[in-house]
Coordinates of C-alpha atoms and ligand atoms in Angstrom, one line a residue:
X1 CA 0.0 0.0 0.0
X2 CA 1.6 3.4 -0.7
X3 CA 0.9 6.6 0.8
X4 CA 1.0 10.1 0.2
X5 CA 3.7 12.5 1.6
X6 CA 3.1 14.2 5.4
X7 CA 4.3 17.7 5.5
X8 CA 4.9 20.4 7.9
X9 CA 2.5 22.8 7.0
X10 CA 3.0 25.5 9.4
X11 CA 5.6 26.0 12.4
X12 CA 5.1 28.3 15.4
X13 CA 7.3 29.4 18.4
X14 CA 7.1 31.3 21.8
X15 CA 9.5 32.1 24.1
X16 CA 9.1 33.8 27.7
X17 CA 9.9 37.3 28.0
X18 CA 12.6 37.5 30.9
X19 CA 16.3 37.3 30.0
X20 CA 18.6 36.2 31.8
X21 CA 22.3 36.9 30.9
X22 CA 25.6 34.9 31.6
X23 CA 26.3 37.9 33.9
X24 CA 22.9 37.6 35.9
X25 CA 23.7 33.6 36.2
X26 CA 27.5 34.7 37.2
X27 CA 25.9 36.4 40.5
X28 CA 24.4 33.1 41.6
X29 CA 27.8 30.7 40.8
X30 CA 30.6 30.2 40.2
X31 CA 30.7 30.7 36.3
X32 CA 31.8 33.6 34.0
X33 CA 30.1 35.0 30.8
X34 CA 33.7 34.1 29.2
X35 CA 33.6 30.5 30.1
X36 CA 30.1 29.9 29.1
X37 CA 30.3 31.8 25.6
X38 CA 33.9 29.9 25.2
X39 CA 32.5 26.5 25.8
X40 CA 29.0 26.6 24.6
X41 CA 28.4 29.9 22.5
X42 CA 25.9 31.0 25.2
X43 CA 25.3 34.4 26.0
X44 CA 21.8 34.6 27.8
X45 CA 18.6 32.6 27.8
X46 CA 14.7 33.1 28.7
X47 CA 13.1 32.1 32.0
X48 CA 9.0 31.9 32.6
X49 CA 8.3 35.2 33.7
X50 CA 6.5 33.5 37.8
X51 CA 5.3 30.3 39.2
X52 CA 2.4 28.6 37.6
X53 CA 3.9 29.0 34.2
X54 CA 4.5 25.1 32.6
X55 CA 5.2 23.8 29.0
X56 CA 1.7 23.8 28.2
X57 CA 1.0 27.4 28.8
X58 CA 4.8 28.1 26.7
X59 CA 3.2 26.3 24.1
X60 CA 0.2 28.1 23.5
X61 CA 1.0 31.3 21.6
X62 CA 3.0 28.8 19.4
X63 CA 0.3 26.5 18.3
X64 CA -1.5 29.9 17.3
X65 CA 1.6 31.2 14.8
X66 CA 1.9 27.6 14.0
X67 CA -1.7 27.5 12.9
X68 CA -1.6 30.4 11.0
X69 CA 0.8 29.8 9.6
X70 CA -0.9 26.5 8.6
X71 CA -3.7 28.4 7.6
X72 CA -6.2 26.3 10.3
X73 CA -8.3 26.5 13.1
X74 CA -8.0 25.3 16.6
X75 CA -10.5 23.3 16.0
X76 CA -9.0 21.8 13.0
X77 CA -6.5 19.9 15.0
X78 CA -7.8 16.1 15.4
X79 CA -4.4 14.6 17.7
X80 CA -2.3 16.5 20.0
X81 CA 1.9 14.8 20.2
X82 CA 3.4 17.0 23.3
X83 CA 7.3 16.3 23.3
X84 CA 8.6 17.6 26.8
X85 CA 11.5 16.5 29.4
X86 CA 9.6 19.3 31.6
X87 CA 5.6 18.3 31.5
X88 CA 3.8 20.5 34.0
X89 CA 2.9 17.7 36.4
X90 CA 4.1 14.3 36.9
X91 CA 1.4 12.9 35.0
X92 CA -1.0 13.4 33.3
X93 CA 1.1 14.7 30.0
X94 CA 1.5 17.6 29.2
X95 CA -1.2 17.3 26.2
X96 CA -3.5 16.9 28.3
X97 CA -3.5 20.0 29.7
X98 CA -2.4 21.9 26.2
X99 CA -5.8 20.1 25.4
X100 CA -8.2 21.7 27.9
X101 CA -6.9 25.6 27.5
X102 CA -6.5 25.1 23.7
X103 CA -10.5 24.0 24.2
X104 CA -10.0 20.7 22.6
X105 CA -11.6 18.6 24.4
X106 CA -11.7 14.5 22.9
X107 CA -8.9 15.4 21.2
X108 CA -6.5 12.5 21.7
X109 CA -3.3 14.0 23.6
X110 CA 0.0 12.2 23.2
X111 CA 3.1 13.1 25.8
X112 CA 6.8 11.7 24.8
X113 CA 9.9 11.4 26.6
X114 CA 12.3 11.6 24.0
X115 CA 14.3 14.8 25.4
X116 CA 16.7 16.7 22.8
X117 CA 15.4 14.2 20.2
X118 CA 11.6 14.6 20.8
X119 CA 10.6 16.8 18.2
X120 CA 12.0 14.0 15.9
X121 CA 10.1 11.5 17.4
X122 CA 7.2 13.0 17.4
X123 CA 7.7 14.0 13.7
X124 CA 8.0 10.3 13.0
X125 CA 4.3 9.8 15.0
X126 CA 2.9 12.2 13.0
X127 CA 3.9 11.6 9.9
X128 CA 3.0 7.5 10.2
X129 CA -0.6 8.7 11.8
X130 CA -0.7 11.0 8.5
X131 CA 0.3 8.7 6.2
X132 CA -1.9 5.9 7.7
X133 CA -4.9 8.4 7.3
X134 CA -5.8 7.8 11.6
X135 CA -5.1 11.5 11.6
X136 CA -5.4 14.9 9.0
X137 CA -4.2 17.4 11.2
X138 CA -1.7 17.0 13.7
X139 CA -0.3 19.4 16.2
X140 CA 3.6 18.5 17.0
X141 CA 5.1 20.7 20.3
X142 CA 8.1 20.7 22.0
X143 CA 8.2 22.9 25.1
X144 CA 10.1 23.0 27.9
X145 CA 10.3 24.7 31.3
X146 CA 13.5 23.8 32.7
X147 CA 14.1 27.6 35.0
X148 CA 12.6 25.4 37.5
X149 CA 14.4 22.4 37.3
X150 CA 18.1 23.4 37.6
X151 CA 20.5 24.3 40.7
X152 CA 21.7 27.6 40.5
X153 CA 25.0 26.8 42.8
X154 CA 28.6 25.3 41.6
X155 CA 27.3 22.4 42.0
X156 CA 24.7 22.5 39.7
X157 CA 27.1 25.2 37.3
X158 CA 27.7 22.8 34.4
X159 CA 24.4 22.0 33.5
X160 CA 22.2 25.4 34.7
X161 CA 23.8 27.6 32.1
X162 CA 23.1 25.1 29.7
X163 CA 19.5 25.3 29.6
X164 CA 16.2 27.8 28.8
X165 CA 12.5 27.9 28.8
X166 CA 10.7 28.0 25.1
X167 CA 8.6 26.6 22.7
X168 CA 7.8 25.4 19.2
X169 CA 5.2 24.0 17.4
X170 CA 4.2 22.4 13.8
X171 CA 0.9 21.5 11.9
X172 CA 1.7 17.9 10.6
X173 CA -0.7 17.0 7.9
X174 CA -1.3 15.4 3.7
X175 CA 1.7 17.2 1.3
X176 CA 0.0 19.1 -1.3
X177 CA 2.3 19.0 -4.0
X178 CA 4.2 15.3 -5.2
X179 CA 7.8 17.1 -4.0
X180 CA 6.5 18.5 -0.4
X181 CA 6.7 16.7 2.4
X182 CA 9.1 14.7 4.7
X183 CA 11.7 12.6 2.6
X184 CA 13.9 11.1 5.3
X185 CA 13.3 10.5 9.1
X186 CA 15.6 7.8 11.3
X187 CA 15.4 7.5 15.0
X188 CA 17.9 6.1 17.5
X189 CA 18.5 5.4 21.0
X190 CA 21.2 3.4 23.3
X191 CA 20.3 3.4 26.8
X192 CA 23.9 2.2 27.5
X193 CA 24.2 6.2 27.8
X194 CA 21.0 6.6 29.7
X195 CA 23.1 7.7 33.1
X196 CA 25.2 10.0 31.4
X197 CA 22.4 12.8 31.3
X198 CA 19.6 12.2 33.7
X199 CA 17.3 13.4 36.9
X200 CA 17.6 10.1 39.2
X201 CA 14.6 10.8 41.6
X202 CA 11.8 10.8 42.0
X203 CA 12.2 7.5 40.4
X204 CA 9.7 4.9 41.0
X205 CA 12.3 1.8 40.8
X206 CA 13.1 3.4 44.8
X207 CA 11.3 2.4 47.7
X208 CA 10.4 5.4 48.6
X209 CA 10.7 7.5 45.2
X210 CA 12.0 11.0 47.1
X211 CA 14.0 11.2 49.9
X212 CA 15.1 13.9 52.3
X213 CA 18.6 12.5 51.8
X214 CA 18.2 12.2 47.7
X215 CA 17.2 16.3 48.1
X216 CA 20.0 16.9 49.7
X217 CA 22.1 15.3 47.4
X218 CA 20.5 17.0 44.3
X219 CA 19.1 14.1 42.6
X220 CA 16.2 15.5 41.4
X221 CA 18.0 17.9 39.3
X222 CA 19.6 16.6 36.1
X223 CA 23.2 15.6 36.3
X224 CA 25.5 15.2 32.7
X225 CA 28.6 13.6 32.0
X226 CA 29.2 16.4 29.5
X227 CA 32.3 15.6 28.1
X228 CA 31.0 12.1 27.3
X229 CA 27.4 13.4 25.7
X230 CA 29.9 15.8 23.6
X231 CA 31.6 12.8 22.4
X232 CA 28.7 10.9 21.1
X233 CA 26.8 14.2 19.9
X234 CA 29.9 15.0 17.4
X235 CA 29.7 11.4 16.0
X236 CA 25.9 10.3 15.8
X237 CA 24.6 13.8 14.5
X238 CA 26.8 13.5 11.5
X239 CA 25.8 10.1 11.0
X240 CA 22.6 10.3 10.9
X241 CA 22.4 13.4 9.1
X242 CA 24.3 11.2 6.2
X243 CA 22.1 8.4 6.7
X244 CA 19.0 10.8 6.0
X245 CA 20.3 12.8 3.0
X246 CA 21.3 8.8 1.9
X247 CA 17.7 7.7 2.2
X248 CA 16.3 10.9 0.3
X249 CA 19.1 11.0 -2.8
X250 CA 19.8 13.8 -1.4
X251 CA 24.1 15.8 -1.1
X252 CA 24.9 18.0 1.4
X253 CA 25.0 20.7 -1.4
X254 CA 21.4 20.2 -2.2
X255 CA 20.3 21.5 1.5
X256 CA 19.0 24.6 2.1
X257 CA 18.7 24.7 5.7
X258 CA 20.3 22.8 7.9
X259 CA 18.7 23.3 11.6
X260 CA 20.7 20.7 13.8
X261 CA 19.3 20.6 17.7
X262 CA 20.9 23.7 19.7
X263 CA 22.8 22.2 22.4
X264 CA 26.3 23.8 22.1
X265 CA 27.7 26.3 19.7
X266 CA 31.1 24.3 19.1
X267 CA 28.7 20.4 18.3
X268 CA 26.8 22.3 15.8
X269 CA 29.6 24.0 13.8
X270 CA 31.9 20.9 14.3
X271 CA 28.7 19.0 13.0
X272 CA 28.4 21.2 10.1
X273 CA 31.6 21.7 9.2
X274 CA 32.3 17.4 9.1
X275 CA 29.2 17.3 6.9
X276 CA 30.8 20.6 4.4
X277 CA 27.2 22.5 5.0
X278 CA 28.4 26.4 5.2
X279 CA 27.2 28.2 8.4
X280 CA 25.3 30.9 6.5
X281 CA 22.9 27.7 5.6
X282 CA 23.4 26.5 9.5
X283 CA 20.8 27.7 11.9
X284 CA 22.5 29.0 15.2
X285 CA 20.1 30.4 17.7
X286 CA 22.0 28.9 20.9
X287 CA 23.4 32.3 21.9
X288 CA 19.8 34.2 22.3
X289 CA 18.1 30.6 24.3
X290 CA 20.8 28.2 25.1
X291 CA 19.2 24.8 25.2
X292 CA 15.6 24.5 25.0
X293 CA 15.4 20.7 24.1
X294 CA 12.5 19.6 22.5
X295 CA 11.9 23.3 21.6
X296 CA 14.7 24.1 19.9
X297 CA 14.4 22.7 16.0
X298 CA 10.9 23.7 15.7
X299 CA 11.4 26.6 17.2
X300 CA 14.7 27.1 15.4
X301 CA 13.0 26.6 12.3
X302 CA 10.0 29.2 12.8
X303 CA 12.4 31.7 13.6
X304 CA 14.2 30.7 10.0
X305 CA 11.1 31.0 7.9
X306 CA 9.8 34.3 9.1
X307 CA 13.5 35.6 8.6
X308 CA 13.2 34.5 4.9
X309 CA 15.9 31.7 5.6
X310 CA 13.2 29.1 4.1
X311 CA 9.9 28.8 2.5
X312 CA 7.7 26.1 0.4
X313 CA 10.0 24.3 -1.5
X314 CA 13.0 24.5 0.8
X315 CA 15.3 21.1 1.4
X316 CA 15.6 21.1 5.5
X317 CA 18.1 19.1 7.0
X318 CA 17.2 18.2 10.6
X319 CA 19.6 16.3 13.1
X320 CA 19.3 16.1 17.3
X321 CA 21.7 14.4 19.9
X322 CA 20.5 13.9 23.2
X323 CA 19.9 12.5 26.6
X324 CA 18.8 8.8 26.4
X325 CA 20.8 8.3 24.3
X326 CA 18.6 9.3 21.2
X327 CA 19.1 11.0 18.3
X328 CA 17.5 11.3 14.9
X329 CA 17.8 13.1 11.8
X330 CA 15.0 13.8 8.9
X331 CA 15.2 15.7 5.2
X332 CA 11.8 17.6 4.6
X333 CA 11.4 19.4 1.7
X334 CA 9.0 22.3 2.9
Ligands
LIG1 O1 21.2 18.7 24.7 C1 21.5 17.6 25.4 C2 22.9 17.2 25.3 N1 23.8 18.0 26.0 C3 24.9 18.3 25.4 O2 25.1 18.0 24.2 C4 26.1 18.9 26.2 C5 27.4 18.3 25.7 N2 28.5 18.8 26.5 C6 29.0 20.0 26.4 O3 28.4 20.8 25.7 C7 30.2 20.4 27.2 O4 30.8 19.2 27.7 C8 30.0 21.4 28.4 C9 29.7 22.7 27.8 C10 28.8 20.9 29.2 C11 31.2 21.5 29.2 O5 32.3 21.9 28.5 P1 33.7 21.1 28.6 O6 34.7 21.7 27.8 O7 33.4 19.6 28.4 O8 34.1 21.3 30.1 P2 34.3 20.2 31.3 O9 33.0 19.6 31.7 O10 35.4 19.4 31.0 O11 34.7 21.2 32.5 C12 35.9 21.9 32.4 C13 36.1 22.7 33.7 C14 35.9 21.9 34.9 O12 36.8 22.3 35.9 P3 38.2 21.5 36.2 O13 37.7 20.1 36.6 O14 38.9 21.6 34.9 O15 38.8 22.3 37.2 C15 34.5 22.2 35.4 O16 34.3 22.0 36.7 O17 35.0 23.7 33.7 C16 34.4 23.6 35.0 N3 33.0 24.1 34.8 C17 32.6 25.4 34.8 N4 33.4 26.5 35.0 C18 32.7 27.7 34.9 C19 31.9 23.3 34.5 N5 30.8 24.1 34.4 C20 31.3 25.4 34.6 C21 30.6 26.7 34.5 N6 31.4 27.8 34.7 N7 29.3 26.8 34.3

């Protein structure tokens, strides 16, 4: 049986309205704005603005650019995919809630773990759902709050600089034209890495999940073996960026955007540089939002297409590296 070609038919993003710069975090650690531009190309990153602000709420005024974008309706979305590391609660998902203020309710809501690689999973979801014709219009976020979920001391220094609050969104539904549409997605993971970027508790494989102890020891804030994730990022991004471009018949010299996850500055250019894709053809956003995770290749790519980077017709290269290990890469011709 074959199927038509899903497309991204309209991207969105939102990000909160508080900066905060290297120099703000330097007041509250250890750090300098010279080692954190140095090492990840950093300079300042957005917080939600008070409590009582999660993914879900982020997401909102992307799904609306998204859908206008799209040229649809709220109501026009029939399954929700949420990609977050950050959900607003334990459980339920963050969809579920993105649901309810977005007025959809009975729409089916769908939360994945997938972390730096979500929005690729949940591209692959999407465009199977699509091409299976379960689903016509399909609303793909990643959004993540992570202001609230890192230690702002030296201990917690090498991975709170790292990280921001934002959000992105995509309409997934039918191509409209025989060349539109998504040409290449792979997916990985290799949880022999699992530990080497992770928040250990609450964890439900402990009797009990939380301890006073555990608090004290900071095991409910993410902890990174960062030279390690480095090392794998810098040889499965290029990978599967090949093994992508391979599947669509597609060279490097045919892309016209290449929007790689934003995790660090010096991954991203080494990336592109190994695969010969010139930086003016890169997108770099890491400086103005530092790692946003799920957010940051939809939201990458909005930001692209309103600055006339892209538009219909444009060959996107899309790659991610992250904690799991997952990573993924997918060509998309817009
Ligand atoms: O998106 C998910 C995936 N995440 C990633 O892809 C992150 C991948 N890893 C990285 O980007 C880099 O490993 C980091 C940017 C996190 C760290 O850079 P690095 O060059 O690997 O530094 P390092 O971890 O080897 O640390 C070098 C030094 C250490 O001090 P000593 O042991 O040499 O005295 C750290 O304690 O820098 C110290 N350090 C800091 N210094 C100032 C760690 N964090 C900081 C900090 N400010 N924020």
């Amino acid at each position: 049986m074959s199927f038509a070609r899903s497309a991204i038919l309209g991207v969105g993003h939102y990000v909160p309205t508080k900066v905060v710069t290297n120099h703000d975090l330097a007041k509250l650690m250890s750090t300098t704005d010279e080692w954190i531009v140095q090492r990840t190309g950093i300079r300042e990153r957005r917080y939600i603005e008070h409590s009582g602000i999660g993914a879900s709420d982020l997401a909102i005024p992307a799904v609306d650019m998204a859908l206008e974008h799209a040229g649809r309706r709220r109501e026009d979305i029939d399954a929700i995919i949420f990609a977050t590391l950050s959900p607003d609660h334990n459980f339920p998902g963050a969809g579920c809630f993105l649901g309810d203020k977005l007025g959809l309710h009975g729409v089916p809501a769908l939360d994945i773990r997938n972390q730096c690689s979500g929005f690729l999973y949940g591209l692959s979801i999407a465009d199977a759902w699509v091409r299976a014709g379960v689903y016509e219009n399909i609303l793909l976020v990643g959004a993540e709050v992570h202001s609230t979920g890192v230690e702002f001391n030296d201990r917690g220094r090498d991975v709170a600089v790292l990280f921001g609050d934002g959000a992105g969104a995509a309409i997934i539904g039918r191509a409209t034209s025989a060349e539109q549409g998504i040409h290449a997605l792979k997916l990985h993971a290799d949880g022999s890495g699992a530990k080497d970027l992770w928040v250990e508790a609450p964890a439900s494989a402990y009797v009990p999940r939380l301890t006073a102890e555990m608090l004290d020891a900071g095991k409910h804030f993410p902890a990174m073996n960062g030279k390690q994730v480095f090392r794998w990022a810098t040889e499965k991004m290029p990978e599967v960026a090949r093994e992508v471009l391979s599947i669509a018949q597609m060279g490097t010299d045919q892309v016209d955007l290449f929007v790689p996850h934003q995790a660090n500055l010096r991954i991203n250019q080494f990336v592109g540089q190994k695969l010969g894709i010139a930086e003016s053809k890169t997108v770099h956003n890491i400086e103005k939002y530092g790692n946003t995770t799920a957010a940051t290749i939809p939201l990458g790519l909005s930001e692209a297409w309103r600055e006339g980077r892209c538009g219909r017709g444009s060959r996107v290269l899309m790659a991610a590296f992250g904690s799991g290990y997952t990573w993924g890469g997918a060509v998309v011709i817009l």
